[in-house]
Coordinates of C-alpha atoms and ligand atoms in Angstrom, one line a residue:
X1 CA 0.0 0.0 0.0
X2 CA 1.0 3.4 -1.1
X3 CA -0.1 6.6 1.3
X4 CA 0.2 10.2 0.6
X5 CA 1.0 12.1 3.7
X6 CA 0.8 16.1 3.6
X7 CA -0.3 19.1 5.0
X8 CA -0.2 22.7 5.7
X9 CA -2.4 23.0 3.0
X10 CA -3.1 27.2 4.1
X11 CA -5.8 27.5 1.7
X12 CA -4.3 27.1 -2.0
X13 CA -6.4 25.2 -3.6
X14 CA -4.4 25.2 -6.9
X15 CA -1.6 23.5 -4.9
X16 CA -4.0 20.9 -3.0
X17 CA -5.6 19.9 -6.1
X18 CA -2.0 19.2 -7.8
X19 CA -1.0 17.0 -5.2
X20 CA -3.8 14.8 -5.3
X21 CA -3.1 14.6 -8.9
X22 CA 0.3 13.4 -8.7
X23 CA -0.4 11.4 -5.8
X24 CA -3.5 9.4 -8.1
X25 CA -0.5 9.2 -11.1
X26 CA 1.8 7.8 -8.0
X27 CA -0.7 5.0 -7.5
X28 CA -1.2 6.3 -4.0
X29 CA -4.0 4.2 -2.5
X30 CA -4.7 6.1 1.0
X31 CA -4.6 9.7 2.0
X32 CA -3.7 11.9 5.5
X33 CA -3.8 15.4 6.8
X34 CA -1.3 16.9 9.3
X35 CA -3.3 20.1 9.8
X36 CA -3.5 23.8 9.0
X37 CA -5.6 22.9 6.3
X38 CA -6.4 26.7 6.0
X39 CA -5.2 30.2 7.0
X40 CA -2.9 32.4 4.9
X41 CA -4.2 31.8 1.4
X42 CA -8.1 32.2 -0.6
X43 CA -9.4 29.7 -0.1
X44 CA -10.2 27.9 2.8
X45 CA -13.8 26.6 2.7
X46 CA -13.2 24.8 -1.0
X47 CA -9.9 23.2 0.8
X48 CA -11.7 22.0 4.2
X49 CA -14.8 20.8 2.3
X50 CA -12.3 18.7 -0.6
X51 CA -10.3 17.1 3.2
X52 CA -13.9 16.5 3.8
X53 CA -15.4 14.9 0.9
X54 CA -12.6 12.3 0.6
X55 CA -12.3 11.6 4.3
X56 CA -9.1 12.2 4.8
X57 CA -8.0 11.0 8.5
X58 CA -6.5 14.6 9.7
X59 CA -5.4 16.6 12.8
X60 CA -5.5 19.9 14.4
X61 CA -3.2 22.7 13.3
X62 CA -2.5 26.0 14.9
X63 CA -4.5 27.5 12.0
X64 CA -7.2 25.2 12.1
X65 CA -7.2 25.9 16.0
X66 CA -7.0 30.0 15.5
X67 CA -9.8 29.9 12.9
X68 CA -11.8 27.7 14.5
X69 CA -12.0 29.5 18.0
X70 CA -13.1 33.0 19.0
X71 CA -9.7 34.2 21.0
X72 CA -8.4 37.6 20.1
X73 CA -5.8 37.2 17.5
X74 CA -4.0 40.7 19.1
X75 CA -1.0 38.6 20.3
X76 CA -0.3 37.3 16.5
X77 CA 1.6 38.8 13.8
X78 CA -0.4 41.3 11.7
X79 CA -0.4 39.3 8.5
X80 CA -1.1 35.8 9.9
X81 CA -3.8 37.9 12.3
X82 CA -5.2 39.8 9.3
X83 CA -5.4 36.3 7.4
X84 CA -7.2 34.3 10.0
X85 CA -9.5 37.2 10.7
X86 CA -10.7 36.9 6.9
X87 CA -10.2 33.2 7.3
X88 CA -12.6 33.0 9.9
X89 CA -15.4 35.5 7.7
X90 CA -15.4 32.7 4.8
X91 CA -16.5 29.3 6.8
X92 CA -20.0 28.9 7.9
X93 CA -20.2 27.5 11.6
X94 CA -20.2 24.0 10.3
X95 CA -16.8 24.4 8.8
X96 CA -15.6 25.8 12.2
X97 CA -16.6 23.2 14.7
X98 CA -15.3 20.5 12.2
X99 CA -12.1 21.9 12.9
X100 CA -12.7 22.4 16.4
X101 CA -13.4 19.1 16.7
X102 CA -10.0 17.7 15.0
X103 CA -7.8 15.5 17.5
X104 CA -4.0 16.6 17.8
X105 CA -2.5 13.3 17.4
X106 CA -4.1 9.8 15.8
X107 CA -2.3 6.7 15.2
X108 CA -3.4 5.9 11.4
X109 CA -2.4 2.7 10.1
X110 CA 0.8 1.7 11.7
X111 CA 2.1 5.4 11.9
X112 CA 0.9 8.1 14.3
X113 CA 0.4 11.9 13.1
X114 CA 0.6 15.0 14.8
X115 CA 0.9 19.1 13.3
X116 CA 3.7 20.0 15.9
X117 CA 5.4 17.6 18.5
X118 CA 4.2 14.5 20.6
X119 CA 5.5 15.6 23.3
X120 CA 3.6 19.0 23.8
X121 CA 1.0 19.2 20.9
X122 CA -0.7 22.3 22.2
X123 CA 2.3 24.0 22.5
X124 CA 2.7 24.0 18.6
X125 CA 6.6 23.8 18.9
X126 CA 9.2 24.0 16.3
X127 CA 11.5 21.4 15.5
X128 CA 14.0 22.5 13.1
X129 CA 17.2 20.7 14.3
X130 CA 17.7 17.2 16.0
X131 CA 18.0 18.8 19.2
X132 CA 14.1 19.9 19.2
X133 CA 13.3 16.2 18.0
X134 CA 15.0 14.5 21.1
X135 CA 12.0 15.2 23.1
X136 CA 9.6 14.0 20.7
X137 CA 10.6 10.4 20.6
X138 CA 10.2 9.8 24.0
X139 CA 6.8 10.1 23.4
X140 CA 6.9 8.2 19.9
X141 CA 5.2 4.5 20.5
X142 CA 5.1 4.1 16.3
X143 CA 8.4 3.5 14.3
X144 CA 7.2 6.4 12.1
X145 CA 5.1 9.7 12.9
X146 CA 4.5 12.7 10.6
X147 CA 4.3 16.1 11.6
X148 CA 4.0 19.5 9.2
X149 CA 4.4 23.0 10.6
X150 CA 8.0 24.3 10.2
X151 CA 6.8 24.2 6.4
X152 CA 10.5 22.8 5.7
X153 CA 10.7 18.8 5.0
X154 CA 13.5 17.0 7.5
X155 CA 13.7 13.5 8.0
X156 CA 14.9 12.8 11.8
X157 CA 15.8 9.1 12.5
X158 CA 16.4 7.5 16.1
X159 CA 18.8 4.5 16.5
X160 CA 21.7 4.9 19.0
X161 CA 21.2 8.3 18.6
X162 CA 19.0 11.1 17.4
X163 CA 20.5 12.4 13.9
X164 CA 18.7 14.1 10.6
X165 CA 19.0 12.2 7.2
X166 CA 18.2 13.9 4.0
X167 CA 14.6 14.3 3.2
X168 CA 14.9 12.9 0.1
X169 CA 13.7 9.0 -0.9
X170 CA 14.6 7.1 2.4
X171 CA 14.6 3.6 3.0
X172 CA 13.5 3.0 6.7
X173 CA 15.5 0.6 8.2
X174 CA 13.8 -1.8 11.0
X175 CA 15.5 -1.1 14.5
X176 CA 15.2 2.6 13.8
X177 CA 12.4 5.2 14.6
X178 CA 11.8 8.4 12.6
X179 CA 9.6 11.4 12.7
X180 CA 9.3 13.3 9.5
X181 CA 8.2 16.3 8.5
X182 CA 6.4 16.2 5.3
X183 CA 6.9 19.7 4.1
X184 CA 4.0 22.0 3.1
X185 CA 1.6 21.5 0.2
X186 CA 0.6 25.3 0.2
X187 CA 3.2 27.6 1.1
X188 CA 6.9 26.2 1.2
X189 CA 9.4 27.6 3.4
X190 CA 12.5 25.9 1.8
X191 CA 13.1 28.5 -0.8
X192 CA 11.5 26.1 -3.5
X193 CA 7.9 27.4 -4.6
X194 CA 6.5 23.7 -5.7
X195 CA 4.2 21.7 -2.9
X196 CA 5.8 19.1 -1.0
X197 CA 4.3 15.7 0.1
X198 CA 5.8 12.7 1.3
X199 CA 4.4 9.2 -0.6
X200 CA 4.9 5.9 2.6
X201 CA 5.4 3.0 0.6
X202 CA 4.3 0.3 3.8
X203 CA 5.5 -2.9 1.5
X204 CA 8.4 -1.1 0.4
X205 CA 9.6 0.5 3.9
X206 CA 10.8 3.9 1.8
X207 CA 9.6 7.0 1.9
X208 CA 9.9 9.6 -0.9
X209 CA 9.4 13.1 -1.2
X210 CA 7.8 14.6 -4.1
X211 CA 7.6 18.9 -5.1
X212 CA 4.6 19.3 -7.6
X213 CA 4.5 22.5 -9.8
X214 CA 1.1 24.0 -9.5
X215 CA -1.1 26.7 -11.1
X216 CA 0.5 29.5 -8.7
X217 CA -0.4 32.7 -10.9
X218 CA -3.7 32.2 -10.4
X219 CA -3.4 31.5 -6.5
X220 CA -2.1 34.6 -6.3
X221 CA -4.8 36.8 -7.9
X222 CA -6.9 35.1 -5.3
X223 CA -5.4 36.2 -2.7
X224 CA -4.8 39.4 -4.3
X225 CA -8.3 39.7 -5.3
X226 CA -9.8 38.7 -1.6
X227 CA -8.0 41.9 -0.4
X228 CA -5.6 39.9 2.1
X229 CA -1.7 41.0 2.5
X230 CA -0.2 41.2 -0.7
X231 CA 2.9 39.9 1.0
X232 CA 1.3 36.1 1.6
X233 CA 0.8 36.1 -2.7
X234 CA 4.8 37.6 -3.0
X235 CA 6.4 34.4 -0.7
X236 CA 4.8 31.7 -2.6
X237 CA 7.0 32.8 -5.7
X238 CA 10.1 32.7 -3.2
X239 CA 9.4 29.6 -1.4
X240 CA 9.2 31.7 2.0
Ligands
LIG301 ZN1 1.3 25.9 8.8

């Protein structure tokens, strides 16, 4: 079985719908969410109700969590803020308790998923070195989990000790553990503009990474059109 893992989907639709594509022409059977399924980009209601639709097992992102609630978003950055305030106009109060409702971590399969960390997944913690992953396989029962939110894809892997391998196509090996983030589907921080995924091949044991070019001129006059900081259409061309 082949099963396309992705996430931070922030609303670009364009981008969503090109990785389903590629993951169909992949032959990938099963689908899963790690969150943040909107927020940022224009369009968050077609996004959520396409997650929806196909039943894709997901959990909760910081997003999902922001746009979902009613807290004051004061304490934010002004263009995230500004974004989720918007974000939070366009989905009818169906939309927003599903989100509400999403679990932070679910075992899927024989692999668990969570948006941020294991160990404190209300926290919403970065990991962005093998350091900040140490903690997280403590709490790791699965030999792989897959997290989003850094928007940057790293492979971590747990043997005698904690070290990063290339995210790239990597063969798991059976007396290790490894939590991977998937990269972002809808707004890359790596300084490549393509949507990332990662494709679990369970016979195989190897995981590969694909970056799918997507339609992103026309995300951006969406989000150009819809009023919302100009600067969320300029860092999809940079990969920021
Ligand atoms: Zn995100």
């Amino acid at each position: 079985m082949r099963t396309a893992i992705f996430g931070d989907i922030h609303a670009n639709l364009e981008a969503l719908d090109a990785v389903l594509a590629d993951a169909a022409e992949q032959k990938v059977e099963k689908f899963v969410c790690l969150g943040d399924i909107v927020g940022y980009n224009a369009d968050p209601a077609a996004c959520l109700k396409k997650i929806q639709e196909m039943d894709i097992p997901t959990v909760k992102g910081n997003h999902d969590h922001d746009a979902s609630e009613n807290h004051s978003l004061d304490s934010m950055n002004p263009i995230a803020a500004t974004a989720l305030q918007w974000t939070r106009d366009q989905l009818d109060d169906d939309q927003r308790l599903w989100l509400k409702r999403l679990r932070m971590v679910r075992q899927v399969t024989d692999f668990t998923i969570v948006h941020s960390t294991l160990d404190q997944p209300l926290h919403w913690n970065y990991v962005t070195n093998r350091f900040d992953a140490m903690s997280n396989f403590s709490y790791q029962f699965t030999q792989l989990c897959f997290h989003g939110h850094t928007h940057v894809p790293r492979v971590y892997m747990k043997s005698d000790k904690v070290q990063e391998v290339p995210a790239e196509s990597v063969s798991i090996e059976a007396d290790a553990k490894y939590f991977v983030n998937v990269g972002s589907v809808g707004q890359p921080r790596d300084g490549d503009w393509r949507a990332c995924y990662c494709i679990y091949d369970h016979e195989e044991k190897l995981l590969t990474f694909r970056r799918v070019e997507y339609d992103i001129e026309t995300t951006r006059e969406k989000i150009l059109a819809a009023n919302l900081p100009p600067m969320l259409a300029d860092r999809l061309l940079d990969g920021r």
